[in-house]
mmCIF file of C-alpha atoms and ligand atoms in Angstrom:
data_model
loop_
_atom_site.group_PDB
_atom_site.id
_atom_site.type_symbol
_atom_site.label_atom_id
_atom_site.label_comp_id
_atom_site.label_asym_id
_atom_site.label_seq_id
_atom_site.Cartn_x
_atom_site.Cartn_y
_atom_site.Cartn_z
ATOM 1 C CA UNK A 1098 -35.950 -5.300 48.510
ATOM 2 C CA UNK A 1099 -34.698 -2.499 50.747
ATOM 3 C CA UNK A 1100 -35.610 1.149 50.141
ATOM 4 C CA UNK A 1101 -33.320 4.087 50.831
ATOM 5 C CA UNK A 1102 -34.226 7.739 51.430
ATOM 6 C CA UNK A 1103 -31.306 9.675 49.959
ATOM 7 C CA UNK A 1104 -33.369 12.510 48.470
ATOM 8 C CA UNK A 1105 -37.086 13.293 48.283
ATOM 9 C CA UNK A 1106 -36.946 12.140 44.667
ATOM 10 C CA UNK A 1107 -36.708 8.580 46.030
ATOM 11 C CA UNK A 1108 -40.374 8.978 47.013
ATOM 12 C CA UNK A 1109 -43.568 9.267 45.014
ATOM 13 C CA UNK A 1110 -46.240 11.854 45.820
ATOM 14 C CA UNK A 1111 -48.372 9.026 47.206
ATOM 15 C CA UNK A 1112 -45.546 7.818 49.481
ATOM 16 C CA UNK A 1113 -44.977 11.355 50.788
ATOM 17 C CA UNK A 1114 -48.694 11.693 51.566
ATOM 18 C CA UNK A 1115 -48.696 8.297 53.297
ATOM 19 C CA UNK A 1116 -45.676 9.226 55.435
ATOM 20 C CA UNK A 1117 -47.321 12.508 56.455
ATOM 21 C CA UNK A 1118 -50.609 10.779 57.334
ATOM 22 C CA UNK A 1119 -48.752 8.152 59.342
ATOM 23 C CA UNK A 1120 -46.611 10.726 61.175
ATOM 24 C CA UNK A 1121 -49.782 12.642 62.123
ATOM 25 C CA UNK A 1122 -51.373 9.381 63.308
ATOM 26 C CA UNK A 1123 -48.280 8.398 65.332
ATOM 27 C CA UNK A 1124 -48.265 11.851 66.927
ATOM 28 C CA UNK A 1125 -51.898 11.433 67.974
ATOM 29 C CA UNK A 1126 -51.220 7.905 69.259
ATOM 30 C CA UNK A 1127 -48.322 9.174 71.361
ATOM 31 C CA UNK A 1128 -50.554 11.912 72.814
ATOM 32 C CA UNK A 1129 -53.021 9.188 73.815
ATOM 33 C CA UNK A 1130 -50.251 7.127 75.431
ATOM 34 C CA UNK A 1131 -50.482 4.281 72.926
ATOM 35 C CA UNK A 1132 -47.248 2.308 72.611
ATOM 36 C CA UNK A 1133 -46.267 1.184 69.115
ATOM 37 C CA UNK A 1134 -43.507 -1.394 68.771
ATOM 38 C CA UNK A 1135 -42.773 -1.926 65.037
ATOM 39 C CA UNK A 1136 -39.020 -1.691 65.694
ATOM 40 C CA UNK A 1137 -38.949 -4.307 68.479
ATOM 41 C CA UNK A 1138 -35.626 -6.130 68.284
ATOM 42 C CA UNK A 1139 -34.261 -3.707 65.659
ATOM 43 C CA UNK A 1140 -31.300 -1.368 65.888
ATOM 44 C CA UNK A 1141 -30.868 1.925 64.071
ATOM 45 C CA UNK A 1142 -27.369 3.369 63.618
ATOM 46 C CA UNK A 1143 -26.749 7.102 63.244
ATOM 47 C CA UNK A 1144 -23.434 7.892 61.552
ATOM 48 C CA UNK A 1145 -22.812 11.642 61.706
ATOM 49 C CA UNK A 1146 -19.986 13.737 60.225
ATOM 50 C CA UNK A 1147 -21.624 17.069 61.134
ATOM 51 C CA UNK A 1148 -23.220 18.511 64.273
ATOM 52 C CA UNK A 1149 -26.899 17.889 65.013
ATOM 53 C CA UNK A 1150 -29.362 18.452 67.831
ATOM 54 C CA UNK A 1151 -32.801 17.788 66.354
ATOM 55 C CA UNK A 1152 -32.200 15.212 63.651
ATOM 56 C CA UNK A 1153 -29.971 13.073 65.822
ATOM 57 C CA UNK A 1154 -32.144 13.112 68.932
ATOM 58 C CA UNK A 1155 -35.449 12.851 67.048
ATOM 59 C CA UNK A 1156 -34.299 9.712 65.192
ATOM 60 C CA UNK A 1157 -32.810 8.198 68.360
ATOM 61 C CA UNK A 1158 -35.952 8.949 70.370
ATOM 62 C CA UNK A 1159 -38.202 7.666 67.569
ATOM 63 C CA UNK A 1160 -36.275 4.386 67.306
ATOM 64 C CA UNK A 1161 -36.475 3.823 71.060
ATOM 65 C CA UNK A 1162 -40.121 4.902 71.250
ATOM 66 C CA UNK A 1163 -40.993 2.346 68.563
ATOM 67 C CA UNK A 1164 -39.401 -0.445 70.596
ATOM 68 C CA UNK A 1165 -35.987 -0.486 68.928
ATOM 69 C CA UNK A 1166 -32.497 0.628 69.847
ATOM 70 C CA UNK A 1167 -30.364 3.478 68.536
ATOM 71 C CA UNK A 1168 -26.590 3.763 68.337
ATOM 72 C CA UNK A 1169 -24.996 7.155 67.677
ATOM 73 C CA UNK A 1170 -21.719 6.867 65.784
ATOM 74 C CA UNK A 1171 -19.582 9.982 65.538
ATOM 75 C CA UNK A 1172 -17.732 9.393 62.271
ATOM 76 C CA UNK A 1173 -14.555 10.953 63.628
ATOM 77 C CA UNK A 1174 -14.377 8.301 66.343
ATOM 78 C CA UNK A 1175 -14.543 5.439 63.869
ATOM 79 C CA UNK A 1176 -11.872 3.890 61.670
ATOM 80 C CA UNK A 1177 -13.248 6.078 58.853
ATOM 81 C CA UNK A 1178 -11.141 8.806 60.437
ATOM 82 C CA UNK A 1179 -8.117 6.563 59.808
ATOM 83 C CA UNK A 1180 -9.106 6.036 56.170
ATOM 84 C CA UNK A 1181 -11.056 2.793 56.344
ATOM 85 C CA UNK A 1182 -13.022 2.833 53.073
ATOM 86 C CA UNK A 1183 -16.757 3.560 53.058
ATOM 87 C CA UNK A 1184 -17.419 0.350 51.174
ATOM 88 C CA UNK A 1185 -15.939 -1.752 54.004
ATOM 89 C CA UNK A 1186 -17.653 0.302 56.717
ATOM 90 C CA UNK A 1187 -20.997 0.067 54.906
ATOM 91 C CA UNK A 1188 -20.803 -3.706 54.517
ATOM 92 C CA UNK A 1189 -19.908 -4.217 58.174
ATOM 93 C CA UNK A 1190 -22.482 -1.783 59.626
ATOM 94 C CA UNK A 1191 -25.112 -3.252 57.329
ATOM 95 C CA UNK A 1192 -24.573 -6.587 59.066
ATOM 96 C CA UNK A 1193 -25.114 -5.141 62.541
ATOM 97 C CA UNK A 1194 -27.941 -2.695 61.989
ATOM 98 C CA UNK A 1195 -31.475 -2.572 60.588
ATOM 99 C CA UNK A 1196 -31.233 1.003 59.255
ATOM 100 C CA UNK A 1197 -28.460 3.543 58.872
ATOM 101 C CA UNK A 1198 -29.149 7.284 59.259
ATOM 102 C CA UNK A 1199 -26.279 9.367 57.859
ATOM 103 C CA UNK A 1200 -25.374 13.074 58.076
ATOM 104 C CA UNK A 1201 -22.383 14.032 55.982
ATOM 105 C CA UNK A 1202 -20.993 16.413 53.355
ATOM 106 C CA UNK A 1203 -21.149 14.893 49.856
ATOM 107 C CA UNK A 1204 -24.392 13.397 48.526
ATOM 108 C CA UNK A 1205 -22.221 10.732 46.867
ATOM 109 C CA UNK A 1206 -21.250 9.481 50.328
ATOM 110 C CA UNK A 1207 -24.837 8.545 51.279
ATOM 111 C CA UNK A 1208 -25.242 6.974 47.821
ATOM 112 C CA UNK A 1209 -22.094 4.894 48.442
ATOM 113 C CA UNK A 1210 -23.422 3.689 51.796
ATOM 114 C CA UNK A 1211 -26.766 2.838 50.221
ATOM 115 C CA UNK A 1212 -25.016 0.824 47.534
ATOM 116 C CA UNK A 1213 -22.857 -1.207 49.883
ATOM 117 C CA UNK A 1214 -24.972 -1.561 53.054
ATOM 118 C CA UNK A 1215 -27.668 -4.221 53.017
ATOM 119 C CA UNK A 1216 -30.035 -2.047 55.090
ATOM 120 C CA UNK A 1217 -32.074 1.101 54.358
ATOM 121 C CA UNK A 1218 -29.958 4.267 54.342
ATOM 122 C CA UNK A 1219 -31.623 7.567 55.326
ATOM 123 C CA UNK A 1220 -30.070 10.934 54.442
ATOM 124 C CA UNK A 1221 -30.052 13.031 57.621
ATOM 125 C CA UNK A 1222 -28.573 16.050 55.700
ATOM 126 C CA UNK A 1223 -25.892 16.428 53.088
ATOM 127 C CA UNK A 1224 -24.502 19.524 51.383
ATOM 128 C CA UNK A 1225 -27.141 18.970 48.677
ATOM 129 C CA UNK A 1226 -30.307 17.859 50.478
ATOM 130 C CA UNK A 1227 -32.200 17.524 53.764
ATOM 131 C CA UNK A 1228 -35.152 15.292 52.820
ATOM 132 C CA UNK A 1229 -36.345 14.257 56.281
ATOM 133 C CA UNK A 1230 -36.575 17.942 57.257
ATOM 134 C CA UNK A 1231 -38.888 18.783 54.381
ATOM 135 C CA UNK A 1232 -41.099 15.781 55.219
ATOM 136 C CA UNK A 1233 -41.541 17.156 58.762
ATOM 137 C CA UNK A 1234 -42.122 20.650 57.346
ATOM 138 C CA UNK A 1235 -44.768 19.368 54.925
ATOM 139 C CA UNK A 1236 -46.430 17.526 57.806
ATOM 140 C CA UNK A 1237 -46.548 20.835 59.701
ATOM 141 C CA UNK A 1238 -48.123 22.562 56.698
ATOM 142 C CA UNK A 1239 -50.747 19.814 56.430
ATOM 143 C CA UNK A 1240 -51.576 20.253 60.126
ATOM 144 C CA UNK A 1241 -51.867 24.031 59.782
ATOM 145 C CA UNK A 1242 -53.293 24.462 56.289
ATOM 146 C CA UNK A 1243 -55.066 21.149 55.726
ATOM 147 C CA UNK A 1244 -52.917 20.217 52.693
ATOM 148 C CA UNK A 1245 -50.687 21.691 49.988
ATOM 149 C CA UNK A 1246 -53.333 22.485 47.389
ATOM 150 C CA UNK A 1247 -53.434 26.225 46.749
ATOM 151 C CA UNK A 1248 -50.766 26.870 49.405
ATOM 152 C CA UNK A 1249 -48.171 29.446 48.347
ATOM 153 C CA UNK A 1250 -44.688 28.712 49.644
ATOM 154 C CA UNK A 1251 -41.906 31.306 49.888
ATOM 155 C CA UNK A 1252 -38.234 30.691 50.557
ATOM 156 C CA UNK A 1253 -36.116 33.647 51.722
ATOM 157 C CA UNK A 1254 -32.333 33.353 52.008
ATOM 158 C CA UNK A 1255 -29.667 30.899 50.964
ATOM 159 C CA UNK A 1256 -30.352 28.485 48.116
ATOM 160 C CA UNK A 1257 -28.931 25.683 50.249
ATOM 161 C CA UNK A 1258 -29.588 22.004 50.957
ATOM 162 C CA UNK A 1259 -32.985 22.762 52.519
ATOM 163 C CA UNK A 1260 -34.008 24.970 49.575
ATOM 164 C CA UNK A 1261 -32.899 22.234 47.148
ATOM 165 C CA UNK A 1262 -35.105 19.740 48.954
ATOM 166 C CA UNK A 1263 -38.040 22.167 48.756
ATOM 167 C CA UNK A 1264 -37.488 22.226 44.991
ATOM 168 C CA UNK A 1265 -37.631 18.422 44.974
ATOM 169 C CA UNK A 1266 -40.880 18.600 46.935
ATOM 170 C CA UNK A 1267 -42.253 21.166 44.489
ATOM 171 C CA UNK A 1268 -41.457 18.837 41.577
ATOM 172 C CA UNK A 1269 -43.092 15.796 43.177
ATOM 173 C CA UNK A 1270 -46.154 17.511 44.658
ATOM 174 C CA UNK A 1271 -46.630 20.340 42.148
ATOM 175 C CA UNK A 1272 -46.132 23.090 44.728
ATOM 176 C CA UNK A 1273 -46.179 26.828 44.136
ATOM 177 C CA UNK A 1274 -42.795 28.019 45.407
ATOM 178 C CA UNK A 1275 -41.273 31.510 45.183
ATOM 179 C CA UNK A 1276 -37.616 31.747 46.165
ATOM 180 C CA UNK A 1277 -35.771 34.970 47.019
ATOM 181 C CA UNK A 1278 -32.009 34.454 47.082
ATOM 182 C CA UNK A 1279 -29.149 36.895 46.455
ATOM 183 C CA UNK A 1280 -27.233 36.534 43.186
ATOM 184 C CA UNK A 1281 -24.637 33.825 43.626
ATOM 185 C CA UNK A 1282 -26.653 32.050 46.334
ATOM 186 C CA UNK A 1283 -29.413 30.507 44.267
ATOM 187 C CA UNK A 1284 -30.434 26.866 44.627
ATOM 188 C CA UNK A 1285 -29.337 24.329 42.031
ATOM 189 C CA UNK A 1286 -30.502 25.423 38.564
ATOM 190 C CA UNK A 1287 -31.138 21.827 37.436
ATOM 191 C CA UNK A 1288 -33.595 21.365 40.313
ATOM 192 C CA UNK A 1289 -35.427 24.578 39.400
ATOM 193 C CA UNK A 1290 -35.713 23.336 35.814
ATOM 194 C CA UNK A 1291 -36.892 19.872 36.895
ATOM 195 C CA UNK A 1292 -39.570 21.333 39.165
ATOM 196 C CA UNK A 1293 -40.813 23.611 36.389
ATOM 197 C CA UNK A 1294 -40.764 20.754 33.869
ATOM 198 C CA UNK A 1295 -42.835 18.684 36.315
ATOM 199 C CA UNK A 1296 -45.472 21.439 36.369
ATOM 200 C CA UNK A 1297 -44.573 23.207 39.624
ATOM 201 C CA UNK A 1298 -44.913 26.989 39.665
ATOM 202 C CA UNK A 1299 -41.402 27.989 40.747
ATOM 203 C CA UNK A 1300 -40.206 31.595 40.605
ATOM 204 C CA UNK A 1301 -36.812 33.059 41.493
ATOM 205 C CA UNK A 1302 -36.150 36.637 42.540
ATOM 206 C CA UNK A 1303 -33.556 38.688 44.405
ATOM 207 C CA UNK A 1304 -36.336 40.599 46.206
ATOM 208 C CA UNK A 1305 -37.675 38.940 49.394
ATOM 209 C CA UNK A 1306 -40.767 41.177 49.284
ATOM 210 C CA UNK A 1307 -41.696 39.843 45.871
ATOM 211 C CA UNK A 1308 -41.378 36.205 46.999
ATOM 212 C CA UNK A 1309 -43.295 36.744 50.245
ATOM 213 C CA UNK A 1310 -46.177 38.813 48.794
ATOM 214 C CA UNK A 1311 -49.338 36.787 49.445
ATOM 215 C CA UNK A 1312 -47.416 33.701 50.640
ATOM 216 C CA UNK A 1313 -49.037 31.262 53.086
ATOM 217 C CA UNK A 1314 -45.771 29.720 54.307
ATOM 218 C CA UNK A 1315 -42.579 31.760 54.687
ATOM 219 C CA UNK A 1316 -39.512 29.606 55.059
ATOM 220 C CA UNK A 1317 -35.937 30.549 55.881
ATOM 221 C CA UNK A 1318 -32.691 29.001 57.129
ATOM 222 C CA UNK A 1319 -29.212 30.055 58.215
ATOM 223 C CA UNK A 1320 -27.083 32.123 55.863
ATOM 224 C CA UNK A 1321 -23.982 29.996 56.504
ATOM 225 C CA UNK A 1322 -24.607 26.263 56.621
ATOM 226 C CA UNK A 1323 -22.330 23.606 58.051
ATOM 227 C CA UNK A 1324 -19.405 23.431 55.657
ATOM 228 C CA UNK A 1325 -19.530 27.202 55.000
ATOM 229 C CA UNK A 1326 -17.278 27.993 57.969
ATOM 230 C CA UNK A 1327 -15.108 31.028 57.247
ATOM 231 C CA UNK A 1328 -17.672 32.554 54.845
ATOM 232 C CA UNK A 1329 -19.834 34.162 57.552
ATOM 233 C CA UNK A 1330 -18.776 37.788 56.992
ATOM 234 C CA UNK A 1331 -19.065 37.609 53.217
ATOM 235 C CA UNK A 1332 -22.463 35.914 53.503
ATOM 236 C CA UNK A 1333 -23.749 38.410 56.077
ATOM 237 C CA UNK A 1334 -23.019 41.170 53.577
ATOM 238 C CA UNK A 1335 -24.609 39.283 50.665
ATOM 239 C CA UNK A 1336 -27.788 38.521 52.633
ATOM 240 C CA UNK A 1337 -28.372 42.074 53.881
ATOM 241 C CA UNK A 1338 -32.112 42.774 53.471
ATOM 242 C CA UNK A 1339 -33.023 39.072 53.575
ATOM 243 C CA UNK A 1340 -34.028 38.953 57.255
ATOM 244 C CA UNK A 1341 -37.514 37.548 57.843
ATOM 245 C CA UNK A 1342 -38.916 40.268 60.103
ATOM 246 C CA UNK A 1343 -42.397 41.553 60.950
ATOM 247 C CA UNK A 1344 -42.387 44.026 58.054
ATOM 248 C CA UNK A 1345 -41.712 41.190 55.603
ATOM 249 C CA UNK A 1346 -44.314 38.917 57.239
ATOM 250 C CA UNK A 1347 -46.856 41.726 56.906
ATOM 251 C CA UNK A 1348 -46.657 41.298 53.109
ATOM 252 C CA UNK A 1349 -47.601 37.611 53.363
ATOM 253 C CA UNK A 1350 -51.168 36.283 53.543
ATOM 254 C CA UNK A 1351 -52.985 37.246 56.776
ATOM 255 C CA UNK A 1352 -52.824 33.694 58.183
ATOM 256 C CA UNK A 1353 -49.279 33.050 56.961
ATOM 257 C CA UNK A 1354 -46.868 31.002 59.083
ATOM 258 C CA UNK A 1355 -43.095 31.237 59.375
ATOM 259 C CA UNK A 1356 -40.971 28.087 59.238
ATOM 260 C CA UNK A 1357 -37.285 27.632 60.096
ATOM 261 C CA UNK A 1358 -35.640 24.219 60.367
ATOM 262 C CA UNK A 1359 -33.361 25.528 63.178
ATOM 263 C CA UNK A 1360 -30.813 26.260 64.516
ATOM 264 C CA UNK A 1361 -31.798 29.938 64.131
ATOM 265 C CA UNK A 1362 -29.686 33.048 64.433
ATOM 266 C CA UNK A 1363 -31.971 35.714 65.857
ATOM 267 C CA UNK A 1364 -31.423 39.052 64.160
ATOM 268 C CA UNK A 1365 -29.781 37.486 61.095
ATOM 269 C CA UNK A 1366 -32.055 35.358 58.878
ATOM 270 C CA UNK A 1367 -35.050 35.789 61.226
ATOM 271 C CA UNK A 1368 -35.905 38.246 63.999
ATOM 272 C CA UNK A 1369 -36.708 37.122 67.538
ATOM 273 C CA UNK A 1370 -40.081 38.823 67.104
ATOM 274 C CA UNK A 1371 -41.065 36.530 64.222
ATOM 275 C CA UNK A 1372 -39.463 33.404 65.678
ATOM 276 C CA UNK A 1373 -41.268 33.854 69.002
ATOM 277 C CA UNK A 1374 -44.355 35.506 67.565
ATOM 278 C CA UNK A 1375 -47.871 34.221 66.840
ATOM 279 C CA UNK A 1376 -47.084 33.406 63.209
ATOM 280 C CA UNK A 1377 -44.158 31.152 64.106
ATOM 281 C CA UNK A 1378 -44.785 27.434 63.524
ATOM 282 C CA UNK A 1379 -41.153 26.667 64.250
ATOM 283 C CA UNK A 1380 -41.559 24.771 67.524
ATOM 284 C CA UNK A 1381 -44.362 22.606 66.152
ATOM 285 C CA UNK A 1382 -42.142 22.019 63.104
ATOM 286 C CA UNK A 1383 -39.253 20.947 65.370
ATOM 287 C CA UNK A 1384 -41.442 18.521 67.343
ATOM 288 C CA UNK A 1385 -42.794 17.058 64.129
ATOM 289 C CA UNK A 1386 -39.285 15.919 63.187
ATOM 290 C CA UNK A 1387 -39.625 13.129 65.718
ATOM 291 C CA UNK A 1388 -43.056 11.982 64.542
ATOM 292 C CA UNK A 1389 -41.814 12.011 60.965
ATOM 293 C CA UNK A 1390 -38.638 10.130 61.952
ATOM 294 C CA UNK A 1391 -40.906 7.500 63.541
ATOM 295 C CA UNK A 1392 -43.009 7.203 60.378
ATOM 296 C CA UNK A 1393 -39.874 6.889 58.214
ATOM 297 C CA UNK A 1394 -38.235 4.260 60.452
ATOM 298 C CA UNK A 1395 -41.455 2.278 60.753
ATOM 299 C CA UNK A 1396 -41.859 2.267 56.969
ATOM 300 C CA UNK A 1397 -38.269 1.464 56.026
ATOM 301 C CA UNK A 1398 -37.186 -0.761 58.920
ATOM 302 C CA UNK A 1399 -40.310 -1.774 60.827
ATOM 303 C CA UNK A 1400 -41.613 -5.318 60.970
ATOM 304 C CA UNK A 1401 -45.295 -4.348 60.898
ATOM 305 C CA UNK A 1402 -47.145 -3.448 57.706
ATOM 306 C CA UNK A 1403 -48.665 0.025 57.935
HETATM 307 N N1 LIG B 1013 -33.174 21.002 61.609
HETATM 308 C C1 LIG B 1013 -32.115 20.224 61.830
HETATM 309 O O1 LIG B 1013 -31.731 19.371 61.009
HETATM 310 O O2 LIG B 1013 -31.492 20.456 63.036
HETATM 311 P P1 LIG B 1013 -30.195 19.762 63.577
HETATM 312 O O3 LIG B 1013 -29.015 20.266 62.782
HETATM 313 O O4 LIG B 1013 -30.119 20.147 65.034
HETATM 314 O O5 LIG B 1013 -30.319 18.263 63.401
HETATM 315 N N1 LIG B 1014 -28.708 24.502 55.982
HETATM 316 C C1 LIG B 1014 -28.337 24.127 57.333
HETATM 317 C C2 LIG B 1014 -29.387 23.270 57.939
HETATM 318 C C3 LIG B 1014 -29.112 22.826 59.342
HETATM 319 C C4 LIG B 1014 -30.173 21.920 59.871
HETATM 320 C C5 LIG B 1014 -26.989 23.419 57.313
HETATM 321 O O1 LIG B 1014 -26.749 22.618 56.405
HETATM 322 O O2 LIG B 1014 -26.172 23.675 58.196
#
């Protein structure tokens, strides 16, 4: 039976740990020049409704690196743009492809594809979630901190799709996560409740200094996500004081790292000094997206048991 990755909640803690271990192993194998071919003869389709640099190219590169092919499908160039139903598109693409990676607006859309396509569907970002990003971020934390146990995570900024996925991760892995978001920009309340009910130590504040105090990992993201076009000015005003800068990082643990899924806006949610500074793990985090994409594709669509 096929598996989909629509949200982190589709995975168990054990599966997340296995994916991270495998992504770290695939990264090491690539460094040693070892060629893995679990996707030989397979084709991955990437159907995108929103812009992407990293997620698109990392999944394409991972598919090719693992011996498979990748086809990028800009949704606006398909018959979807002329109102062909998702159900018909899903059935047809499912017959051509071995996995379908989708970036779109509504979470329901990826669920609809998963229901009607006979191949694994992977959420490459929706308005609600960005699960593959958090898997790469967790991999980065494991590389830098040796695991999640006792690691204090802070989120500073918009309670968006990436923050929601961090809450899912907190629920599954029992993370300690402090979020600082302005009023009106908090992550989904049901996800906060679920994480707390699952035993995660999740706190919410409007004060970034409170969330970052003693944190080991300081995470942020853009103030206006894709789909928030036209809200930039209003959001800039609401997020005043939420910039991750050196003064804020100084409140974190001495060995703390800064994460940002990118694209970054220097001087808004993060300063150039932090992004380019010694505490930034952002470029390692970006590279890890490809190793994690490889681990995900190998697991869901590969022909070799791992
Ligand atoms: N981090 C991330 O998802 O980047 P892209 O939008 O470039 O894919
Ligand atoms: N929250 C951002 C993430 C981009 C990778 C967005 O949805 O635009």
